[in-house]
DNA sequence: AATGTGGGCAACCGCGGGGTT
DNA sequence: GAACCCCGCGGTTGCCCACAT
């Protein structure tokens, strides 16, 4: 930790700081975040500035509540991708990885019945011991089962419940345009969305529009 | 009304990858 | 090829607020 690093402010952003950051981005664009504290009077490090923009200030970020459609999409994507929040967020328009991660850890874990203990429920009461605190604040992501990408591709139930994937049908990959061979068992289709059960395949299919199998 | 508890979310931390020099 | 810088990611923490006791 250098001395200059200690001079950076931490914690919540003020409106004034937001204005400064927005002005920097307006002039210089979204790059060279580490130059911001040098070129502006902002006492924030580059990472903090980038995070503030990406998670809050960007006009692409939605700030309203998650819809049921978004939640359903996140649940299905999480089943396929695990805790790869950036990949999931990339497929939920207007949502950031942080938003998706937080929403998963707070709302969806509980909704799916995956949460066992809250971080505060783990606390042996009235203990301020730092060691104990570290244990009790174990991340909610690990509390909720940390769904890794499923190993069996046949639309197995999500841990703890199965409703979110009910109604899935295997999708005939022959209806896709493309040249590469794809294991059909990796693809599913529900009423509204296509689902690809592999990050690599997700990337591969990014360039294609699904053909409605109906 | 005061205090405790839990939920929700913004922000930080540590690490790794990619690009540049 | 090594060193450095920048960026992005996932996990973790801190703070605030609402609600319960």
PDB file of C-alpha atoms (C1' of nucleotides) in Angstrom:
ATOM      1  CA  UNK A   1       0.000   0.000   0.000  1.00  0.00           C
ATOM      2  CA  UNK A   2       1.609   3.182  -1.111  1.00  0.00           C
ATOM      3  CA  UNK A   3       1.085   6.551   0.423  1.00  0.00           C
ATOM      4  CA  UNK A   4      -0.769   7.825  -2.619  1.00  0.00           C
ATOM      5  CA  UNK A   5      -3.162   4.915  -2.451  1.00  0.00           C
ATOM      6  CA  UNK A   6      -4.050   5.902   1.068  1.00  0.00           C
ATOM      7  CA  UNK A   7      -5.100   9.290  -0.195  1.00  0.00           C
ATOM      8  CA  UNK A   8      -7.917   7.852  -2.254  1.00  0.00           C
ATOM      9  CA  UNK A   9     -11.364   8.275  -0.867  1.00  0.00           C
ATOM     10  CA  UNK A  10     -13.525   5.229  -0.269  1.00  0.00           C
ATOM     11  CA  UNK A  11     -17.165   4.668   0.430  1.00  0.00           C
ATOM     12  CA  UNK A  12     -20.305   6.022  -1.110  1.00  0.00           C
ATOM     13  CA  UNK A  13     -20.113   8.500  -3.948  1.00  0.00           C
ATOM     14  CA  UNK A  14     -21.511  11.997  -3.695  1.00  0.00           C
ATOM     15  CA  UNK A  15     -23.430  13.845  -6.388  1.00  0.00           C
ATOM     16  CA  UNK A  16     -20.472  16.146  -6.852  1.00  0.00           C
ATOM     17  CA  UNK A  17     -18.131  13.228  -7.454  1.00  0.00           C
ATOM     18  CA  UNK A  18     -20.585  11.775  -9.933  1.00  0.00           C
ATOM     19  CA  UNK A  19     -20.643  15.044 -11.837  1.00  0.00           C
ATOM     20  CA  UNK A  20     -16.864  15.148 -12.006  1.00  0.00           C
ATOM     21  CA  UNK A  21     -16.669  11.589 -13.226  1.00  0.00           C
ATOM     22  CA  UNK A  22     -19.391  12.145 -15.822  1.00  0.00           C
ATOM     23  CA  UNK A  23     -17.592  15.214 -17.075  1.00  0.00           C
ATOM     24  CA  UNK A  24     -14.349  13.276 -17.412  1.00  0.00           C
ATOM     25  CA  UNK A  25     -16.101  10.541 -19.366  1.00  0.00           C
ATOM     26  CA  UNK A  26     -17.846  13.090 -21.546  1.00  0.00           C
ATOM     27  CA  UNK A  27     -14.499  14.614 -22.481  1.00  0.00           C
ATOM     28  CA  UNK A  28     -12.158  11.635 -22.485  1.00  0.00           C
ATOM     29  CA  UNK A  29     -14.416   8.666 -22.942  1.00  0.00           C
ATOM     30  CA  UNK A  30     -14.528   5.439 -20.989  1.00  0.00           C
ATOM     31  CA  UNK A  31     -10.837   4.680 -20.849  1.00  0.00           C
ATOM     32  CA  UNK A  32      -7.714   5.359 -18.858  1.00  0.00           C
ATOM     33  CA  UNK A  33      -9.562   5.207 -15.575  1.00  0.00           C
ATOM     34  CA  UNK A  34      -6.336   5.490 -13.616  1.00  0.00           C
ATOM     35  CA  UNK A  35      -5.727   8.929 -15.068  1.00  0.00           C
ATOM     36  CA  UNK A  36      -8.908  10.310 -13.563  1.00  0.00           C
ATOM     37  CA  UNK A  37      -7.424  11.211 -10.157  1.00  0.00           C
ATOM     38  CA  UNK A  38      -4.543  12.907 -11.971  1.00  0.00           C
ATOM     39  CA  UNK A  39      -6.622  14.817 -14.493  1.00  0.00           C
ATOM     40  CA  UNK A  40      -9.474  15.726 -12.177  1.00  0.00           C
ATOM     41  CA  UNK A  41      -9.865  16.726  -8.566  1.00  0.00           C
ATOM     42  CA  UNK A  42     -11.558  13.409  -7.881  1.00  0.00           C
ATOM     43  CA  UNK A  43      -9.942  11.561  -4.989  1.00  0.00           C
ATOM     44  CA  UNK A  44     -10.896   8.128  -6.277  1.00  0.00           C
ATOM     45  CA  UNK A  45      -8.747   5.444  -7.794  1.00  0.00           C
ATOM     46  CA  UNK A  46      -9.372   4.260 -11.316  1.00  0.00           C
ATOM     47  CA  UNK A  47     -11.025   1.057 -10.312  1.00  0.00           C
ATOM     48  CA  UNK A  48     -13.512   2.854  -8.162  1.00  0.00           C
ATOM     49  CA  UNK A  49     -14.310   5.268 -10.986  1.00  0.00           C
ATOM     50  CA  UNK A  50     -14.826   2.504 -13.471  1.00  0.00           C
ATOM     51  CA  UNK A  51     -17.052   0.609 -11.058  1.00  0.00           C
ATOM     52  CA  UNK A  52     -19.142   3.692 -10.397  1.00  0.00           C
ATOM     53  CA  UNK A  53     -19.676   4.237 -14.085  1.00  0.00           C
ATOM     54  CA  UNK A  54     -20.359   0.631 -14.967  1.00  0.00           C
ATOM     55  CA  UNK A  55     -22.716  -0.065 -12.097  1.00  0.00           C
ATOM     56  CA  UNK A  56     -24.513   3.216 -11.697  1.00  0.00           C
ATOM     57  CA  UNK A  57     -23.783   6.153 -13.957  1.00  0.00           C
ATOM     58  CA  UNK A  58     -23.897   4.478 -17.323  1.00  0.00           C
ATOM     59  CA  UNK A  59     -27.108   5.372 -19.181  1.00  0.00           C
ATOM     60  CA  UNK A  60     -27.383   1.739 -20.174  1.00  0.00           C
ATOM     61  CA  UNK A  61     -28.012   0.676 -16.599  1.00  0.00           C
ATOM     62  CA  UNK A  62     -31.586   0.178 -15.527  1.00  0.00           C
ATOM     63  CA  UNK A  63     -32.369   1.179 -11.951  1.00  0.00           C
ATOM     64  CA  UNK A  64     -35.880  -0.162 -11.621  1.00  0.00           C
ATOM     65  CA  UNK A  65     -36.831  -3.451 -10.056  1.00  0.00           C
ATOM     66  CA  UNK A  66     -36.131  -6.742 -11.723  1.00  0.00           C
ATOM     67  CA  UNK A  67     -39.074  -8.098 -13.676  1.00  0.00           C
ATOM     68  CA  UNK A  68     -40.236 -11.690 -13.484  1.00  0.00           C
ATOM     69  CA  UNK A  69     -38.973 -12.190 -17.014  1.00  0.00           C
ATOM     70  CA  UNK A  70     -35.528 -10.962 -16.020  1.00  0.00           C
ATOM     71  CA  UNK A  71     -35.509 -13.156 -12.940  1.00  0.00           C
ATOM     72  CA  UNK A  72     -36.499 -16.181 -14.934  1.00  0.00           C
ATOM     73  CA  UNK A  73     -33.798 -15.458 -17.465  1.00  0.00           C
ATOM     74  CA  UNK A  74     -31.183 -15.058 -14.734  1.00  0.00           C
ATOM     75  CA  UNK A  75     -32.223 -18.293 -13.096  1.00  0.00           C
ATOM     76  CA  UNK A  76     -31.883 -20.201 -16.322  1.00  0.00           C
ATOM     77  CA  UNK A  77     -28.611 -18.565 -17.255  1.00  0.00           C
ATOM     78  CA  UNK A  78     -27.211 -19.211 -13.810  1.00  0.00           C
ATOM     79  CA  UNK A  79     -28.082 -22.848 -14.147  1.00  0.00           C
ATOM     80  CA  UNK A  80     -26.119 -22.947 -17.352  1.00  0.00           C
ATOM     81  CA  UNK A  81     -23.215 -20.676 -16.506  1.00  0.00           C
ATOM     82  CA  UNK A  82     -22.852 -20.837 -12.750  1.00  0.00           C
ATOM     83  CA  UNK A  83     -21.487 -17.752 -11.009  1.00  0.00           C
ATOM     84  CA  UNK A  84     -20.217 -16.169 -14.195  1.00  0.00           C
ATOM     85  CA  UNK A  85     -22.066 -12.978 -13.537  1.00  0.00           C
ATOM     86  CA  UNK A  86     -20.596 -10.947 -16.331  1.00  0.00           C
ATOM     87  CA  UNK A  87     -21.717 -13.519 -18.869  1.00  0.00           C
ATOM     88  CA  UNK A  88     -25.170 -13.647 -17.332  1.00  0.00           C
ATOM     89  CA  UNK A  89     -25.442  -9.875 -17.164  1.00  0.00           C
ATOM     90  CA  UNK A  90     -24.397  -9.660 -20.779  1.00  0.00           C
ATOM     91  CA  UNK A  91     -27.598 -11.439 -21.667  1.00  0.00           C
ATOM     92  CA  UNK A  92     -29.861  -9.416 -19.417  1.00  0.00           C
ATOM     93  CA  UNK A  93     -30.225  -6.021 -21.105  1.00  0.00           C
ATOM     94  CA  UNK A  94     -29.685  -3.050 -18.838  1.00  0.00           C
ATOM     95  CA  UNK A  95     -28.355  -5.051 -15.928  1.00  0.00           C
ATOM     96  CA  UNK A  96     -24.806  -5.128 -14.633  1.00  0.00           C
ATOM     97  CA  UNK A  97     -22.948  -8.095 -13.270  1.00  0.00           C
ATOM     98  CA  UNK A  98     -23.058  -6.512  -9.840  1.00  0.00           C
ATOM     99  CA  UNK A  99     -26.799  -6.022 -10.027  1.00  0.00           C
ATOM    100  CA  UNK A 100     -27.334  -9.568 -11.184  1.00  0.00           C
ATOM    101  CA  UNK A 101     -25.022 -10.943  -8.527  1.00  0.00           C
ATOM    102  CA  UNK A 102     -26.672  -8.963  -5.754  1.00  0.00           C
ATOM    103  CA  UNK A 103     -30.144  -9.835  -6.935  1.00  0.00           C
ATOM    104  CA  UNK A 104     -29.240 -13.471  -7.116  1.00  0.00           C
ATOM    105  CA  UNK A 105     -27.681 -13.498  -3.672  1.00  0.00           C
ATOM    106  CA  UNK A 106     -30.548 -11.647  -2.035  1.00  0.00           C
ATOM    107  CA  UNK A 107     -33.775 -12.402  -3.858  1.00  0.00           C
ATOM    108  CA  UNK A 108     -33.335 -15.406  -6.078  1.00  0.00           C
ATOM    109  CA  UNK A 109     -31.509 -17.661  -3.654  1.00  0.00           C
ATOM    110  CA  UNK A 110     -34.381 -17.258  -1.286  1.00  0.00           C
ATOM    111  CA  UNK A 111     -36.943 -17.539  -4.023  1.00  0.00           C
ATOM    112  CA  UNK A 112     -35.439 -20.826  -5.106  1.00  0.00           C
ATOM    113  CA  UNK A 113     -35.128 -22.051  -1.559  1.00  0.00           C
ATOM    114  CA  UNK A 114     -31.390 -22.276  -1.858  1.00  0.00           C
ATOM    115  CA  UNK A 115     -30.365 -20.104   1.051  1.00  0.00           C
ATOM    116  CA  UNK A 116     -29.702 -21.922   4.272  1.00  0.00           C
ATOM    117  CA  UNK A 117     -28.443 -19.207   6.549  1.00  0.00           C
ATOM    118  CA  UNK A 118     -28.085 -15.522   6.218  1.00  0.00           C
ATOM    119  CA  UNK A 119     -24.693 -14.137   7.040  1.00  0.00           C
ATOM    120  CA  UNK A 120     -26.039 -12.620  10.210  1.00  0.00           C
ATOM    121  CA  UNK A 121     -27.800 -15.768  11.256  1.00  0.00           C
ATOM    122  CA  UNK A 122     -24.407 -17.379  11.387  1.00  0.00           C
ATOM    123  CA  UNK A 123     -23.240 -14.944  13.996  1.00  0.00           C
ATOM    124  CA  UNK A 124     -22.743 -16.254  17.484  1.00  0.00           C
ATOM    125  CA  UNK A 125     -24.520 -13.314  19.015  1.00  0.00           C
ATOM    126  CA  UNK A 126     -22.691 -10.388  20.548  1.00  0.00           C
ATOM    127  CA  UNK A 127     -19.310 -11.265  19.205  1.00  0.00           C
ATOM    128  CA  UNK A 128     -17.150  -8.647  17.604  1.00  0.00           C
ATOM    129  CA  UNK A 129     -14.181 -10.897  17.191  1.00  0.00           C
ATOM    130  CA  UNK A 130     -12.797 -10.330  13.746  1.00  0.00           C
ATOM    131  CA  UNK A 131     -12.253 -14.020  13.213  1.00  0.00           C
ATOM    132  CA  UNK A 132     -15.842 -14.771  14.015  1.00  0.00           C
ATOM    133  CA  UNK A 133     -16.969 -11.862  11.908  1.00  0.00           C
ATOM    134  CA  UNK A 134     -15.195 -13.224   8.901  1.00  0.00           C
ATOM    135  CA  UNK A 135     -16.981 -16.511   9.306  1.00  0.00           C
ATOM    136  CA  UNK A 136     -20.381 -15.055   9.860  1.00  0.00           C
ATOM    137  CA  UNK A 137     -20.126 -12.860   6.838  1.00  0.00           C
ATOM    138  CA  UNK A 138     -19.546 -15.757   4.557  1.00  0.00           C
ATOM    139  CA  UNK A 139     -20.896 -14.757   1.174  1.00  0.00           C
ATOM    140  CA  UNK A 140     -24.452 -15.376   0.361  1.00  0.00           C
ATOM    141  CA  UNK A 141     -23.316 -16.800  -2.930  1.00  0.00           C
ATOM    142  CA  UNK A 142     -21.782 -19.722  -1.126  1.00  0.00           C
ATOM    143  CA  UNK A 143     -24.754 -19.989   1.152  1.00  0.00           C
ATOM    144  CA  UNK A 144     -27.069 -20.551  -1.708  1.00  0.00           C
ATOM    145  CA  UNK A 145     -25.488 -23.642  -3.066  1.00  0.00           C
ATOM    146  CA  UNK A 146     -23.257 -21.955  -5.609  1.00  0.00           C
ATOM    147  CA  UNK A 147     -24.892 -23.634  -8.524  1.00  0.00           C
ATOM    148  CA  UNK A 148     -22.191 -24.679 -10.845  1.00  0.00           C
ATOM    149  CA  UNK A 149     -22.978 -25.422 -14.440  1.00  0.00           C
ATOM    150  CA  UNK A 150     -24.843 -28.647 -14.490  1.00  0.00           C
ATOM    151  CA  UNK A 151     -22.872 -31.713 -15.349  1.00  0.00           C
ATOM    152  CA  UNK A 152     -25.771 -33.547 -16.939  1.00  0.00           C
ATOM    153  CA  UNK A 153     -27.123 -31.607 -19.843  1.00  0.00           C
ATOM    154  CA  UNK A 154     -30.574 -33.044 -19.949  1.00  0.00           C
ATOM    155  CA  UNK A 155     -32.355 -30.257 -18.192  1.00  0.00           C
ATOM    156  CA  UNK A 156     -31.860 -31.633 -14.726  1.00  0.00           C
ATOM    157  CA  UNK A 157     -33.551 -29.805 -11.937  1.00  0.00           C
ATOM    158  CA  UNK A 158     -31.937 -26.826 -10.341  1.00  0.00           C
ATOM    159  CA  UNK A 159     -30.677 -27.695  -6.921  1.00  0.00           C
ATOM    160  CA  UNK A 160     -33.392 -27.387  -4.344  1.00  0.00           C
ATOM    161  CA  UNK A 161     -36.215 -26.909  -6.789  1.00  0.00           C
ATOM    162  CA  UNK A 162     -37.182 -27.638 -10.319  1.00  0.00           C
ATOM    163  CA  UNK A 163     -39.890 -25.244 -11.297  1.00  0.00           C
ATOM    164  CA  UNK A 164     -37.773 -22.685 -13.022  1.00  0.00           C
ATOM    165  CA  UNK A 165     -36.876 -25.106 -15.742  1.00  0.00           C
ATOM    166  CA  UNK A 166     -40.158 -26.852 -16.087  1.00  0.00           C
ATOM    167  CA  UNK A 167     -41.379 -26.896 -19.609  1.00  0.00           C
ATOM    168  CA  UNK A 168     -38.000 -26.985 -21.248  1.00  0.00           C
ATOM    169  CA  UNK A 169     -37.789 -28.883 -24.414  1.00  0.00           C
ATOM    170  CA  UNK A 170     -34.725 -30.099 -26.184  1.00  0.00           C
ATOM    171  CA  UNK A 171     -34.097 -27.905 -29.156  1.00  0.00           C
ATOM    172  CA  UNK A 172     -33.282 -29.320 -32.545  1.00  0.00           C
ATOM    173  CA  UNK A 173     -29.933 -27.824 -33.403  1.00  0.00           C
ATOM    174  CA  UNK A 174     -30.467 -28.543 -37.070  1.00  0.00           C
ATOM    175  CA  UNK A 175     -32.720 -25.538 -37.128  1.00  0.00           C
ATOM    176  CA  UNK A 176     -29.789 -23.290 -36.420  1.00  0.00           C
ATOM    177  CA  UNK A 177     -27.828 -21.659 -39.108  1.00  0.00           C
ATOM    178  CA  UNK A 178     -24.165 -22.427 -38.770  1.00  0.00           C
ATOM    179  CA  UNK A 179     -21.540 -24.817 -39.803  1.00  0.00           C
ATOM    180  CA  UNK A 180     -19.958 -26.122 -36.627  1.00  0.00           C
ATOM    181  CA  UNK A 181     -21.145 -29.295 -35.042  1.00  0.00           C
ATOM    182  CA  UNK A 182     -22.924 -28.792 -31.777  1.00  0.00           C
ATOM    183  CA  UNK A 183     -24.024 -31.451 -29.350  1.00  0.00           C
ATOM    184  CA  UNK A 184     -27.795 -31.311 -29.392  1.00  0.00           C
ATOM    185  CA  UNK A 185     -27.971 -32.284 -25.784  1.00  0.00           C
ATOM    186  CA  UNK A 186     -26.447 -28.943 -24.890  1.00  0.00           C
ATOM    187  CA  UNK A 187     -29.343 -26.956 -26.260  1.00  0.00           C
ATOM    188  CA  UNK A 188     -32.762 -26.317 -24.823  1.00  0.00           C
ATOM    189  CA  UNK A 189     -35.655 -24.147 -25.726  1.00  0.00           C
ATOM    190  CA  UNK A 190     -38.517 -22.922 -23.659  1.00  0.00           C
ATOM    191  CA  UNK A 191     -41.531 -20.834 -24.589  1.00  0.00           C
ATOM    192  CA  UNK A 192     -39.661 -17.608 -25.141  1.00  0.00           C
ATOM    193  CA  UNK A 193     -35.924 -18.071 -25.011  1.00  0.00           C
ATOM    194  CA  UNK A 194     -33.243 -20.272 -26.336  1.00  0.00           C
ATOM    195  CA  UNK A 195     -30.725 -21.661 -23.943  1.00  0.00           C
ATOM    196  CA  UNK A 196     -27.295 -23.033 -24.641  1.00  0.00           C
ATOM    197  CA  UNK A 197     -25.808 -25.190 -21.954  1.00  0.00           C
ATOM    198  CA  UNK A 198     -22.178 -24.216 -22.313  1.00  0.00           C
ATOM    199  CA  UNK A 199     -20.309 -20.934 -22.016  1.00  0.00           C
ATOM    200  CA  UNK A 200     -18.330 -21.729 -25.117  1.00  0.00           C
ATOM    201  CA  UNK A 201     -21.501 -22.402 -27.010  1.00  0.00           C
ATOM    202  CA  UNK A 202     -23.061 -19.254 -25.649  1.00  0.00           C
ATOM    203  CA  UNK A 203     -20.178 -17.349 -27.170  1.00  0.00           C
ATOM    204  CA  UNK A 204     -20.401 -19.316 -30.354  1.00  0.00           C
ATOM    205  CA  UNK A 205     -24.069 -18.570 -30.733  1.00  0.00           C
ATOM    206  CA  UNK A 206     -23.738 -14.915 -29.912  1.00  0.00           C
ATOM    207  CA  UNK A 207     -23.494 -14.248 -33.604  1.00  0.00           C
ATOM    208  CA  UNK A 208     -26.676 -16.050 -34.524  1.00  0.00           C
ATOM    209  CA  UNK A 209     -30.361 -15.482 -34.168  1.00  0.00           C
ATOM    210  CA  UNK A 210     -32.275 -18.541 -33.105  1.00  0.00           C
ATOM    211  CA  UNK A 211     -34.800 -19.899 -35.508  1.00  0.00           C
ATOM    212  CA  UNK A 212     -38.123 -20.294 -33.823  1.00  0.00           C
ATOM    213  CA  UNK A 213     -38.596 -24.029 -33.508  1.00  0.00           C
ATOM    214  CA  UNK A 214     -42.349 -23.673 -33.381  1.00  0.00           C
TER     215      UNK A 214
ATOM    216  C1'  DA B   1     -39.065   5.169  22.017  1.00  0.00           C
ATOM    217  C1'  DA B   2     -34.977   2.442  22.055  1.00  0.00           C
ATOM    218  C1'  DT B   3     -32.601  -1.374  20.609  1.00  0.00           C
ATOM    219  C1'  DG B   4     -31.637  -5.465  17.965  1.00  0.00           C
ATOM    220  C1'  DT B   5     -31.792  -8.022  13.716  1.00  0.00           C
ATOM    221  C1'  DG B   6     -31.904  -9.009   8.972  1.00  0.00           C
ATOM    222  C1'  DG B   7     -32.284  -7.534   4.109  1.00  0.00           C
ATOM    223  C1'  DG B   8     -30.609  -5.041   0.319  1.00  0.00           C
ATOM    224  C1'  DC B   9     -27.310  -2.886  -2.276  1.00  0.00           C
ATOM    225  C1'  DA B  10     -23.151  -0.105  -3.307  1.00  0.00           C
ATOM    226  C1'  DA B  11     -18.517  -0.443  -3.157  1.00  0.00           C
ATOM    227  C1'  DC B  12     -13.998  -2.619  -2.176  1.00  0.00           C
ATOM    228  C1'  DC B  13     -10.461  -6.330  -2.598  1.00  0.00           C
ATOM    229  C1'  DG B  14      -7.629  -9.661  -4.675  1.00  0.00           C
ATOM    230  C1'  DC B  15      -6.569 -11.907  -8.592  1.00  0.00           C
ATOM    231  C1'  DG B  16      -5.875 -12.983 -13.386  1.00  0.00           C
ATOM    232  C1'  DG B  17      -5.802 -11.958 -18.363  1.00  0.00           C
ATOM    233  C1'  DG B  18      -4.473  -9.196 -22.183  1.00  0.00           C
ATOM    234  C1'  DG B  19      -1.934  -5.583 -24.273  1.00  0.00           C
ATOM    235  C1'  DT B  20       2.093  -2.700 -24.523  1.00  0.00           C
ATOM    236  C1'  DT B  21       6.814  -1.469 -23.952  1.00  0.00           C
TER     237       DT B  21
ATOM    238  C1'  DG C   1      10.568 -13.030 -22.627  1.00  0.00           C
ATOM    239  C1'  DA C   2      10.020 -10.041 -18.671  1.00  0.00           C
ATOM    240  C1'  DA C   3       7.983  -6.162 -16.563  1.00  0.00           C
ATOM    241  C1'  DC C   4       4.485  -3.128 -16.276  1.00  0.00           C
ATOM    242  C1'  DC C   5      -0.076  -1.208 -16.817  1.00  0.00           C
ATOM    243  C1'  DC C   6      -4.858  -1.400 -17.418  1.00  0.00           C
ATOM    244  C1'  DC C   7      -9.045  -3.597 -17.196  1.00  0.00           C
ATOM    245  C1'  DG C   8     -12.553  -6.887 -15.855  1.00  0.00           C
ATOM    246  C1'  DC C   9     -14.278 -10.478 -12.913  1.00  0.00           C
ATOM    247  C1'  DG C  10     -16.069 -12.911  -8.789  1.00  0.00           C
ATOM    248  C1'  DG C  11     -16.074 -12.825  -3.998  1.00  0.00           C
ATOM    249  C1'  DT C  12     -16.503 -10.154   0.038  1.00  0.00           C
ATOM    250  C1'  DT C  13     -17.527  -6.361   3.086  1.00  0.00           C
ATOM    251  C1'  DG C  14     -19.686  -2.144   4.961  1.00  0.00           C
ATOM    252  C1'  DC C  15     -23.396   0.748   5.465  1.00  0.00           C
ATOM    253  C1'  DC C  16     -28.109   2.062   5.560  1.00  0.00           C
ATOM    254  C1'  DC C  17     -32.801   1.159   6.231  1.00  0.00           C
ATOM    255  C1'  DA C  18     -37.003  -1.284   7.565  1.00  0.00           C
ATOM    256  C1'  DC C  19     -39.051  -4.117  10.626  1.00  0.00           C
ATOM    257  C1'  DA C  20     -39.521  -6.717  14.923  1.00  0.00           C
ATOM    258  C1'  DT C  21     -39.131  -6.944  19.762  1.00  0.00           C
TER     259       DT C  21
END
